[in-house]
Amino acid sequence: MTGRIPWTRYSGEDIESVLATFISLEERDAIKIRPSRGDGGIDLIVYLDAETVDIYQIKKFAENLKNGQKAQIENSWQELSATTVDLHVKINSWHLVMPLDPTNENLRWAKELVETSGTKFVWDGLSRVDGWASKHPEVIDYYFSNGKEEVSEYAAKLLSMANLPDCSDPAILENRLRDLCSHLDKLDPYYAYSVHVLSEYDKRDDFCACAPGVVMSQILVTPGAGRIAIDVIEKTPIASMLHPLRFSLKITAGTDDEKEQAKNFIEYGMPFTSLPAEVIDQAYQLPVGRSCDGIRKGIIKTLDLPTSTCIRSASLFWEGCGELHLIVDKATHGTKGAFFSAHDATETFRLSFKWIGSQSGGTINYEFSFNKLLNKRSRDVVRTYRFLSEAEDEKVELRIDGTSALYFYLGLRDDVVAEVNAIYGLAVALETINRAADGEMPFPDYFKITKGEVANIKDAARLLDGETIVYSWESHGFNLEGDEVPNFEYPSLARWIKPIAVKLGSKEAFCGFAQTTLVIGSSECSADQIKDSERKLVLSPDDQYGNKAICAMVPPNEDVLKGRDTLWTVRPPKLDDWLTMVEAAESSAQDFKQLSK
């Protein structure tokens, strides 16, 4: 379609579908939501982080707004605000999307409606929509021209090509099929198509393995006994939500696992990994699921599940540490009951609940994905893992929409408890550092961080919390400038002040200054093994005074800033006095740990 798009000529449903498709192509992380109340308009939500979102509210209005339409927008904003409260997120910006540019009066009215709450308002009107249309013409052609018919036509060509007897040469056949797939990719705004001719040595069966983004797949057998694999792939994560593939099929579960998946899907609407099926009717022509005889076996991996909108929020509660809010990502129902799954803000803890309609309770399952902790905010990790650590053996309450649904014992396995406690301890230390540091350090890769890095983070956090650290030492080195060699009396009490710096990978955070105090018994000069031109003064402990060092944080005053990185030595205290100082510091550290528990 060329020229200006006459938006007023098209149905509201088509306009909303087109606008939602534009946004999903522009914002690849967009999720479709539909508030349980209100006018039923389409909303797309984009998570900027675990607690902050952008919202796109889509409206079909293409002519000057009337009072009734303004009332719909106001109602949408109010319902959306309630939805985000239930989701425990803050709206960063609210985009009102429609093929209509605002008047000055309309823009002023909309900003007054939204921005009093601290949310940024954006009117994505006709100019923005026409820009999207120029960028994604296949969407316009699909809805307002003959795009749908062209997709069906090329899909039919793809099927018939596989059955042509003169295409027995694999190279020729694959090139022709790829040309057809390339045309389909340009025409279909929702799905891409992948095809390749299998080698005669490829012994995979007709049920193709799962692949990311693939919603349907099958293997066709050509007249020459060759085999062709065809996949249908979502172009965006919500393509099958915006434009679901509708067909009738017969699930042919064979193994016990497949039968269990099929049963859970029918009885509770639970999603499944993959199931063998026969497509027996298809209103939407696709190059998979159907062969020339109208019936074809394949693997089905994504269905338009019977989604429930009644569950808006979920949380776990234990009086010892409060409430852990969860994000509901799936809620379904079937013939026997309902199912929902939810995850925490870090997406590393996932809980699922299967409710049996004829009973008062249900079953709880949960799983951990510790590998997803990388780059999460330390405060989010603390919030989740504090709850899991402190409530590991407790009876906790599952709340759905603020109402108690089930009491159950968390009962984590011993190996999981060990991991949870380790993650919690590291997250608490990192959050302490982030509160004091000049920049935020994200959570590290839990499986790659070294013991030394963990110890450094925890020691820095202890200092920042006001704790005195006593540690054993064997030697300390200081760089020497020029040819000068310090002349100390031994034993000597030595002090120095250095920055507290925490380094993780390429990131480093400065947190303050710490003073180290110890007694040296001897020293020697040595050359740096890497740089021969640099010399070091290596300090060693005194046999009588021992090898204990005391480290404590100091305020960043003028004297501290002047004396940083400088080694100061004085006559040591009496031996008994030094041992008393060390004992008092160790006792203080123990008392601090007890108070922190």
Coordinates of C-alpha atoms in Angstrom, one line a residue, residues 32-583:
K32 CA 1.1 -8.0 26.1
I33 CA -1.3 -7.4 29.1
R34 CA -5.0 -6.9 29.2
P35 CA -6.4 -5.4 32.4
S36 CA -9.1 -7.5 34.0
R37 CA -11.4 -4.4 34.1
G38 CA -11.8 -1.3 31.9
D39 CA -12.5 -1.0 28.2
G40 CA -10.5 -4.1 27.3
G41 CA -8.0 -2.1 25.2
I42 CA -4.6 -3.6 24.4
D43 CA -1.7 -2.6 26.7
L44 CA 2.0 -3.5 26.1
I45 CA 4.4 -3.4 29.0
V46 CA 8.2 -3.1 28.7
Y47 CA 10.3 -3.8 31.8
L48 CA 13.2 -1.4 32.1
D49 CA 14.3 -3.3 35.2
A50 CA 12.6 -5.4 37.8
E51 CA 10.6 -2.5 39.3
T52 CA 10.2 0.0 36.5
V53 CA 8.2 -0.2 33.3
D54 CA 7.1 1.7 30.2
I55 CA 3.5 1.2 29.2
Y56 CA 2.0 1.5 25.7
Q57 CA -1.8 2.1 25.8
I58 CA -3.3 1.5 22.4
K59 CA -6.4 3.2 21.2
K60 CA -8.2 3.0 17.8
F61 CA -9.3 6.6 17.8
A62 CA -8.5 8.3 14.5
E63 CA -10.7 11.4 14.7
N64 CA -11.0 14.3 17.1
L65 CA -11.6 13.0 20.6
K66 CA -15.1 13.1 22.0
N67 CA -15.9 13.3 25.7
G68 CA -16.8 9.6 25.8
Q69 CA -13.5 8.7 24.3
K70 CA -11.6 10.8 26.8
A71 CA -13.5 9.0 29.5
Q72 CA -12.3 5.7 28.1
I73 CA -8.7 7.0 28.2
E74 CA -9.1 8.2 31.8
N75 CA -10.6 4.8 32.8
S76 CA -7.7 3.0 31.0
W77 CA -5.2 5.1 33.0
Q78 CA -6.9 4.4 36.3
E79 CA -7.2 0.6 35.6
L80 CA -3.6 0.5 34.4
S81 CA -2.4 2.2 37.6
A82 CA -4.2 -0.4 39.7
T83 CA -2.7 -3.2 37.6
T84 CA 0.9 -1.9 38.1
V85 CA 0.3 -1.6 41.8
D86 CA -0.7 -5.2 41.8
L87 CA 2.5 -6.0 39.8
H88 CA 4.5 -4.0 42.3
V89 CA 6.1 -1.9 39.5
K90 CA 6.5 1.9 38.9
I91 CA 5.5 3.4 35.6
N92 CA 8.4 5.3 34.1
S93 CA 6.4 6.5 31.0
W94 CA 2.9 6.0 29.7
H95 CA 2.5 6.1 25.9
L96 CA -0.9 6.8 24.5
V97 CA -0.8 5.4 21.0
M98 CA -3.4 6.2 18.3
P99 CA -3.5 7.4 14.7
L100 CA -4.4 10.9 15.8
D101 CA -2.1 13.8 16.6
P102 CA -3.1 15.8 19.8
T103 CA -4.5 19.3 19.9
N104 CA -2.9 21.6 22.4
E105 CA -6.0 21.2 24.6
N106 CA -5.9 17.4 24.4
L107 CA -2.2 17.3 25.2
R108 CA -2.7 19.5 28.2
W109 CA -5.6 17.4 29.4
A110 CA -3.6 14.1 29.0
K111 CA -0.5 15.5 30.8
E112 CA -2.6 16.7 33.7
L113 CA -4.2 13.2 33.9
V114 CA -0.8 11.4 34.0
E115 CA 2.1 13.5 35.1
T116 CA 0.6 14.5 38.5
S117 CA 1.6 10.9 39.6
G118 CA 5.2 11.5 38.6
T119 CA 4.9 9.4 35.3
K120 CA 6.2 10.8 32.1
F121 CA 3.5 11.1 29.4
V122 CA 4.1 10.5 25.7
W123 CA 1.4 10.9 23.0
D124 CA 2.4 8.7 20.1
G125 CA 0.1 10.1 17.5
L126 CA -0.4 10.0 13.7
S127 CA 3.1 11.3 12.9
R128 CA 4.7 8.5 14.9
V129 CA 2.3 5.9 13.6
D130 CA 2.8 6.9 10.0
G131 CA 6.6 6.6 10.6
W132 CA 6.2 3.1 11.9
A133 CA 4.0 2.3 8.8
S134 CA 6.8 3.5 6.5
K135 CA 9.4 1.4 8.4
H136 CA 7.2 -1.8 8.5
P137 CA 5.1 -1.8 5.3
E138 CA 4.5 -5.5 5.5
V139 CA 2.2 -4.9 8.5
I140 CA 0.0 -2.4 6.6
D141 CA -0.1 -4.7 3.6
Y142 CA -1.1 -7.7 5.8
Y143 CA -4.1 -5.9 7.3
F144 CA -5.2 -3.3 4.7
S145 CA -4.1 -4.8 1.4
N146 CA -3.6 -8.4 0.1
G147 CA -0.8 -9.4 2.4
K148 CA -2.7 -12.3 4.1
E149 CA -3.6 -13.8 0.7
E150 CA 0.1 -13.5 -0.5
V151 CA 1.3 -15.3 2.6
S152 CA -1.2 -18.1 2.0
E153 CA -0.2 -18.2 -1.7
Y154 CA 3.6 -18.5 -0.9
A155 CA 2.9 -21.1 1.8
A156 CA 1.0 -23.2 -0.7
K157 CA 3.9 -22.8 -3.2
L158 CA 6.3 -24.0 -0.5
L159 CA 4.2 -27.1 0.1
S160 CA 3.8 -27.9 -3.6
M161 CA 7.5 -27.4 -4.3
A162 CA 8.4 -30.1 -1.9
N163 CA 6.1 -32.5 -3.8
L164 CA 7.4 -31.7 -7.4
P165 CA 9.0 -34.8 -9.0
D166 CA 11.5 -32.6 -10.9
C167 CA 13.0 -31.2 -7.7
S168 CA 14.8 -34.3 -6.6
D169 CA 18.2 -32.6 -6.8
P170 CA 18.8 -31.5 -3.1
A171 CA 20.8 -28.4 -4.1
I172 CA 18.2 -27.1 -6.6
L173 CA 15.3 -27.9 -4.2
E174 CA 16.9 -26.1 -1.3
N175 CA 17.7 -23.0 -3.3
R176 CA 14.1 -22.8 -4.5
L177 CA 12.7 -23.4 -1.1
R178 CA 14.9 -20.7 0.4
D179 CA 13.7 -18.2 -2.2
L180 CA 10.1 -18.9 -1.2
C181 CA 11.0 -18.6 2.5
S182 CA 12.7 -15.3 1.9
H183 CA 9.5 -13.9 0.2
L184 CA 7.4 -15.3 3.1
D185 CA 9.7 -13.5 5.6
K186 CA 9.1 -10.2 3.9
L187 CA 5.3 -10.6 3.7
D188 CA 4.5 -12.1 7.1
P189 CA 4.8 -9.5 9.9
Y190 CA 4.6 -12.2 12.6
Y191 CA 6.4 -15.3 11.5
A192 CA 9.6 -16.2 9.8
Y193 CA 10.2 -19.5 7.9
S194 CA 13.2 -21.7 7.9
V195 CA 13.7 -24.7 5.6
H196 CA 16.5 -27.0 4.7
V197 CA 16.9 -30.3 2.9
L198 CA 18.2 -33.1 5.2
S199 CA 21.1 -35.3 4.4
E200 CA 20.3 -39.0 3.8
Y201 CA 22.5 -39.6 6.8
D202 CA 20.4 -37.4 9.0
K203 CA 18.4 -39.9 11.0
R204 CA 16.2 -37.6 13.1
D205 CA 12.6 -38.7 13.1
D206 CA 9.6 -36.7 12.0
F207 CA 9.4 -34.9 15.3
C208 CA 11.9 -32.1 15.2
A209 CA 13.9 -31.0 18.3
C210 CA 12.9 -27.8 20.1
A211 CA 14.6 -24.6 19.0
P212 CA 14.4 -21.0 20.4
G213 CA 11.4 -19.1 18.9
V214 CA 10.1 -22.1 16.9
V215 CA 6.3 -22.5 17.3
M216 CA 5.7 -25.2 14.8
S217 CA 8.0 -27.6 12.9
Q218 CA 7.8 -30.7 10.8
I219 CA 9.7 -32.9 8.3
L220 CA 8.1 -33.5 4.8
V221 CA 9.0 -36.5 2.7
T222 CA 9.4 -35.7 -1.0
P223 CA 8.3 -38.1 -3.9
G224 CA 12.0 -39.0 -4.3
A225 CA 12.2 -40.1 -0.6
G226 CA 14.1 -37.0 0.3
R227 CA 13.3 -35.1 3.5
I228 CA 12.7 -31.4 4.1
A229 CA 12.6 -29.7 7.6
I230 CA 10.4 -26.7 7.8
D231 CA 10.1 -24.4 10.9
V232 CA 7.8 -21.5 11.7
I233 CA 9.6 -19.0 14.0
E234 CA 8.1 -16.1 16.0
K235 CA 9.6 -12.7 14.8
T236 CA 8.9 -11.3 18.3
P237 CA 8.3 -12.9 21.7
I238 CA 4.6 -12.0 21.6
A239 CA 3.9 -12.8 17.9
S240 CA 1.8 -15.8 18.8
M241 CA -0.2 -13.7 21.3
L242 CA -0.9 -10.9 18.8
H243 CA -1.6 -13.2 15.9
P244 CA -2.1 -16.8 17.2
L245 CA -2.1 -19.7 14.8
R246 CA -5.6 -21.3 15.0
F247 CA -6.2 -24.9 14.1
S248 CA -7.6 -28.2 15.3
L249 CA -5.3 -31.0 16.1
K250 CA -5.1 -34.4 17.7
I251 CA -2.4 -34.9 20.3
T252 CA -0.7 -38.3 19.9
A253 CA 1.2 -38.6 23.2
G254 CA 3.1 -41.9 23.4
T255 CA 5.6 -41.8 26.3
D256 CA 4.6 -41.4 29.9
D257 CA 6.1 -37.9 30.0
E258 CA 4.1 -36.8 26.9
K259 CA 0.9 -38.2 28.4
E260 CA 1.5 -36.3 31.7
Q261 CA 2.1 -33.1 29.7
A262 CA -1.0 -33.6 27.7
K263 CA -3.1 -34.4 30.8
N264 CA -1.8 -31.2 32.7
F265 CA -2.6 -29.1 29.6
I266 CA -6.2 -30.4 29.3
E267 CA -6.9 -30.4 33.1
Y268 CA -5.1 -27.2 34.1
G269 CA -4.1 -25.4 31.0
M270 CA -0.4 -25.9 31.9
P271 CA 2.1 -25.2 29.2
F272 CA 4.1 -28.1 27.8
T273 CA 7.6 -28.5 26.3
S274 CA 6.6 -30.2 23.1
L275 CA 4.1 -32.8 22.1
P276 CA 3.6 -34.9 18.9
A277 CA 0.3 -34.0 17.2
E278 CA -1.7 -34.3 13.9
V279 CA -3.2 -31.1 12.5
I280 CA -6.6 -32.1 11.2
D281 CA -8.0 -28.7 10.3
Q282 CA -6.3 -25.4 9.6
A283 CA -8.1 -22.2 8.8
Y284 CA -4.8 -20.3 8.4
Q285 CA -2.7 -21.8 5.5
L286 CA 0.8 -22.7 6.7
P287 CA 3.7 -24.6 5.1
V288 CA 3.7 -26.9 8.2
G289 CA 1.1 -29.0 9.8
R290 CA -0.5 -29.9 6.4
S291 CA 0.5 -31.9 3.4
C292 CA -1.3 -32.6 0.2
D293 CA -3.6 -35.1 1.8
G294 CA -4.7 -32.5 4.4
I295 CA -3.3 -34.3 7.5
R296 CA 0.3 -34.1 8.7
K297 CA 2.2 -35.1 11.8
G298 CA 4.6 -32.8 13.5
I299 CA 5.7 -31.3 16.9
I300 CA 3.5 -28.7 18.5
K301 CA 5.3 -26.4 21.0
T302 CA 3.1 -23.3 21.5
L303 CA -0.6 -23.1 21.8
D304 CA -3.0 -20.3 22.5
L305 CA -3.5 -21.4 26.1
P306 CA -6.8 -20.6 27.9
T307 CA -5.4 -17.6 29.8
S308 CA -7.0 -16.4 33.1
T309 CA -7.1 -12.7 34.0
C310 CA -8.3 -13.3 37.5
I311 CA -4.8 -13.6 39.1
R312 CA -3.2 -10.2 39.2
S313 CA -0.6 -10.6 42.0
A314 CA 1.1 -13.2 44.1
S315 CA 3.4 -13.2 47.1
L316 CA 4.9 -15.3 49.8
F317 CA 4.6 -14.2 53.5
W318 CA 6.3 -15.2 56.7
E319 CA 6.0 -13.1 59.8
G320 CA 9.7 -13.4 60.5
C321 CA 10.8 -11.5 57.4
G322 CA 7.7 -10.0 55.8
E323 CA 6.5 -10.4 52.2
L324 CA 8.2 -11.5 49.0
H325 CA 6.3 -10.1 46.0
L326 CA 6.3 -12.2 42.9
I327 CA 5.5 -11.3 39.3
V328 CA 2.8 -13.5 37.8
D329 CA 3.9 -14.6 34.3
K330 CA 1.3 -17.2 33.5
A331 CA -2.2 -18.1 34.7
T332 CA -4.3 -20.7 33.0
H333 CA -7.2 -23.0 33.7
G334 CA -8.6 -26.3 32.4
T335 CA -11.3 -28.8 33.0
K336 CA -10.1 -29.8 36.5
G337 CA -8.6 -26.7 38.0
A338 CA -6.2 -23.8 37.5
F339 CA -2.4 -23.2 37.3
F340 CA -0.2 -20.2 37.7
S341 CA 3.5 -19.5 37.7
A342 CA 5.3 -16.5 39.1
H343 CA 8.9 -15.4 39.6
D344 CA 10.8 -13.0 41.8
A345 CA 12.4 -9.7 40.7
T346 CA 15.7 -11.4 39.9
E347 CA 14.0 -14.1 37.8
T348 CA 16.1 -16.7 39.6
F349 CA 13.3 -18.1 41.8
R350 CA 10.2 -19.4 40.1
L351 CA 7.1 -20.8 41.9
S352 CA 4.2 -22.7 40.3
F353 CA 0.9 -23.5 41.9
K354 CA -1.6 -26.1 40.6
W355 CA -5.0 -25.7 42.2
I356 CA -7.5 -28.6 42.1
G357 CA -11.0 -27.1 41.8
S358 CA -12.7 -29.9 43.9
Q359 CA -10.3 -29.4 46.8
S360 CA -9.4 -26.5 49.1
G361 CA -5.7 -26.5 48.2
G362 CA -3.2 -27.5 45.6
T363 CA 0.4 -28.3 45.0
I364 CA 3.5 -26.0 45.0
N365 CA 6.6 -26.5 43.0
Y366 CA 9.6 -24.1 42.7
E367 CA 12.9 -24.0 40.8
F368 CA 16.1 -21.9 40.9
S369 CA 18.1 -20.5 38.1
F370 CA 21.3 -19.3 39.9
N371 CA 23.0 -18.7 36.5
K372 CA 20.6 -15.8 35.9
L373 CA 22.0 -13.8 38.8
L374 CA 24.6 -12.0 36.6
N375 CA 24.1 -8.2 36.5
K376 CA 21.0 -8.3 38.8
R377 CA 20.7 -5.4 41.3
S378 CA 22.1 -6.4 44.7
R379 CA 19.0 -5.0 46.5
D380 CA 16.7 -7.3 44.5
V381 CA 18.9 -10.3 45.2
V382 CA 19.0 -9.4 49.0
R383 CA 15.2 -9.1 49.1
T384 CA 14.6 -12.6 47.5
Y385 CA 17.4 -14.5 49.2
R386 CA 16.8 -13.0 52.6
F387 CA 13.3 -14.4 52.6
L388 CA 14.5 -17.8 51.2
S389 CA 17.3 -18.0 53.7
E390 CA 15.4 -17.1 56.8
A391 CA 12.2 -19.0 55.9
E392 CA 13.9 -22.1 54.6
D393 CA 12.3 -24.4 57.3
E394 CA 9.3 -22.3 58.1
K395 CA 5.6 -22.5 57.2
V396 CA 5.0 -19.8 54.7
E397 CA 1.8 -18.3 53.3
L398 CA 1.0 -18.1 49.6
R399 CA -1.1 -15.0 48.9
I400 CA -3.0 -14.5 45.6
D401 CA -4.4 -11.1 45.0
G402 CA -3.7 -10.3 48.6
T403 CA -5.8 -13.2 49.9
S404 CA -4.4 -16.3 51.6
A405 CA -4.5 -19.3 49.3
L406 CA -2.2 -21.9 50.9
Y407 CA 0.1 -22.5 53.9
F408 CA 3.1 -24.8 53.2
Y409 CA 6.6 -25.5 54.4
L410 CA 9.3 -24.1 52.2
G411 CA 11.5 -27.1 52.9
L412 CA 14.5 -26.4 50.7
R413 CA 17.0 -29.2 50.1
D414 CA 20.2 -29.0 52.0
D415 CA 22.3 -28.3 48.8
V416 CA 19.9 -25.5 47.8
V417 CA 20.0 -24.0 51.3
A418 CA 23.8 -23.9 51.1
E419 CA 23.6 -22.0 47.7
V420 CA 20.9 -19.7 49.0
N421 CA 22.8 -18.7 52.1
A422 CA 26.0 -18.1 50.1
I423 CA 24.2 -15.9 47.6
Y424 CA 22.4 -14.0 50.4
G425 CA 25.6 -13.3 52.3
L426 CA 27.3 -12.1 49.1
A427 CA 24.3 -10.0 48.1
V428 CA 24.2 -8.3 51.6
A429 CA 27.9 -7.5 51.4
L430 CA 27.5 -6.1 47.9
E431 CA 24.5 -4.0 48.8
T432 CA 26.5 -2.5 51.7
I433 CA 29.3 -1.6 49.2
N434 CA 26.8 -0.1 46.7
R435 CA 25.3 2.2 49.4
A436 CA 28.8 3.7 50.1
A437 CA 30.4 3.4 46.6
D438 CA 30.7 6.0 43.9
G439 CA 29.0 3.6 41.4
E440 CA 26.7 0.6 41.6
M441 CA 28.3 -2.8 41.2
P442 CA 25.9 -5.4 39.7
F443 CA 25.7 -8.9 41.0
P444 CA 28.5 -11.1 39.6
D445 CA 28.4 -14.4 37.8
Y446 CA 27.8 -16.7 40.8
F447 CA 29.6 -19.6 39.2
K448 CA 32.7 -17.7 38.1
I449 CA 33.4 -15.4 41.0
T450 CA 36.5 -16.6 43.0
K451 CA 36.8 -17.2 46.7
G452 CA 39.3 -14.3 46.9
E453 CA 36.9 -11.9 45.3
V454 CA 34.1 -13.0 47.6
A455 CA 36.4 -12.5 50.7
N456 CA 37.4 -9.0 49.4
I457 CA 33.8 -8.0 49.0
K458 CA 32.8 -9.3 52.5
D459 CA 35.9 -7.7 54.2
A460 CA 35.1 -4.3 52.5
A461 CA 31.4 -4.6 53.7
R462 CA 32.6 -5.4 57.3
L463 CA 34.7 -2.3 57.3
L464 CA 31.9 -0.2 56.0
D465 CA 29.6 -1.5 58.7
G466 CA 32.1 -0.3 61.3
E467 CA 33.6 -3.6 62.1
T468 CA 37.3 -4.0 63.0
I469 CA 39.0 -6.8 61.1
V470 CA 41.9 -8.7 62.7
Y471 CA 43.8 -11.0 60.3
S472 CA 47.0 -13.0 60.2
W473 CA 49.8 -11.9 57.8
E474 CA 53.0 -13.2 56.5
S475 CA 54.4 -10.2 54.6
H476 CA 53.4 -6.9 53.2
G477 CA 55.1 -5.1 50.3
F478 CA 55.5 -1.4 49.5
N479 CA 56.9 0.2 46.4
L480 CA 60.2 2.1 46.9
E481 CA 61.0 5.3 45.0
G482 CA 64.6 6.1 44.0
D483 CA 67.5 4.5 45.8
E484 CA 66.5 5.4 49.3
V485 CA 66.1 2.5 51.8
P486 CA 64.1 3.2 55.0
N487 CA 65.9 2.6 58.2
F488 CA 63.6 1.1 60.9
E489 CA 64.2 0.1 64.5
Y490 CA 62.8 -3.3 65.1
P491 CA 60.3 -4.1 66.3
S492 CA 58.3 -1.1 65.0
L493 CA 54.6 -0.3 65.0
A494 CA 53.6 0.3 61.4
R495 CA 50.5 2.1 60.0
W496 CA 49.3 2.9 56.6
I497 CA 46.0 4.1 55.0
K498 CA 44.8 2.9 51.7
P499 CA 41.5 3.2 49.7
I500 CA 38.8 0.5 50.1
A501 CA 38.3 -0.6 46.5
V502 CA 36.2 -3.5 45.3
K503 CA 36.9 -4.9 41.9
L504 CA 34.7 -7.3 39.9
G505 CA 35.7 -8.0 36.4
S506 CA 36.3 -4.6 34.6
K507 CA 34.3 -2.6 37.2
E508 CA 35.8 -1.1 40.4
A509 CA 34.1 0.8 43.2
F510 CA 35.7 3.1 45.7
C511 CA 34.1 3.0 49.1
G512 CA 36.3 5.0 51.5
F513 CA 39.6 4.5 53.4
A514 CA 40.9 1.9 55.9
Q515 CA 43.9 2.0 58.2
T516 CA 46.0 -1.1 58.9
T517 CA 48.1 -1.4 62.0
L518 CA 50.7 -4.1 62.8
V519 CA 54.1 -4.7 64.3
I520 CA 57.0 -5.5 62.0
G521 CA 60.1 -7.5 63.1
S522 CA 62.2 -7.1 59.9
S523 CA 62.2 -5.8 56.4
E524 CA 64.2 -6.3 53.2
C525 CA 64.3 -4.8 49.7
S526 CA 63.5 -6.9 46.7
A527 CA 63.1 -6.3 43.0
D528 CA 59.7 -6.7 41.3
Q529 CA 59.7 -10.1 39.5
I530 CA 57.8 -8.5 36.6
K531 CA 59.5 -5.1 36.5
D532 CA 63.2 -5.4 37.4
S533 CA 63.5 -1.6 37.7
E534 CA 60.9 -1.4 40.5
R535 CA 62.0 -2.2 44.0
K536 CA 59.8 -3.2 47.0
L537 CA 60.1 -3.0 50.7
V538 CA 58.9 -6.3 52.1
L539 CA 57.8 -6.3 55.7
S540 CA 57.8 -9.4 58.0
P541 CA 56.1 -9.9 61.4
D542 CA 57.9 -10.0 64.7
D543 CA 58.2 -13.3 66.5
Q544 CA 57.2 -12.0 69.9
Y545 CA 54.5 -9.6 68.8
G546 CA 53.0 -12.1 66.4
N547 CA 51.5 -11.8 63.0
K548 CA 48.1 -10.2 63.8
A549 CA 47.1 -7.0 61.9
I550 CA 44.2 -4.7 62.8
C551 CA 42.3 -3.0 60.0
A552 CA 39.5 -0.4 60.5
M553 CA 37.8 2.3 58.5
V554 CA 38.8 5.9 59.0
P555 CA 37.0 9.1 58.0
P556 CA 38.2 10.8 54.8
N557 CA 39.6 14.0 56.5
E558 CA 42.5 16.1 55.4
D559 CA 45.1 14.1 57.4
V560 CA 43.9 10.9 56.0
L561 CA 44.0 12.2 52.4
K562 CA 47.5 13.5 52.9
G563 CA 48.8 10.3 54.5
R564 CA 47.2 7.7 52.2
D565 CA 49.6 5.1 50.8
T566 CA 52.3 6.3 53.2
L567 CA 54.0 3.9 55.6
W568 CA 54.3 5.3 59.1
T569 CA 56.4 3.6 61.8
V570 CA 56.8 4.4 65.6
R571 CA 58.1 2.6 68.6
P572 CA 55.7 -0.3 69.4
P573 CA 53.7 -0.5 72.6
K574 CA 54.7 -2.9 75.3
L575 CA 54.1 -6.5 74.3
D576 CA 51.3 -7.1 76.7
D577 CA 49.6 -3.8 75.6
W578 CA 49.8 -4.9 72.0
L579 CA 48.4 -8.3 72.7
T580 CA 45.6 -6.7 74.7
M581 CA 44.8 -4.4 71.7
V582 CA 44.6 -7.4 69.4
E583 CA 42.4 -9.3 71.8

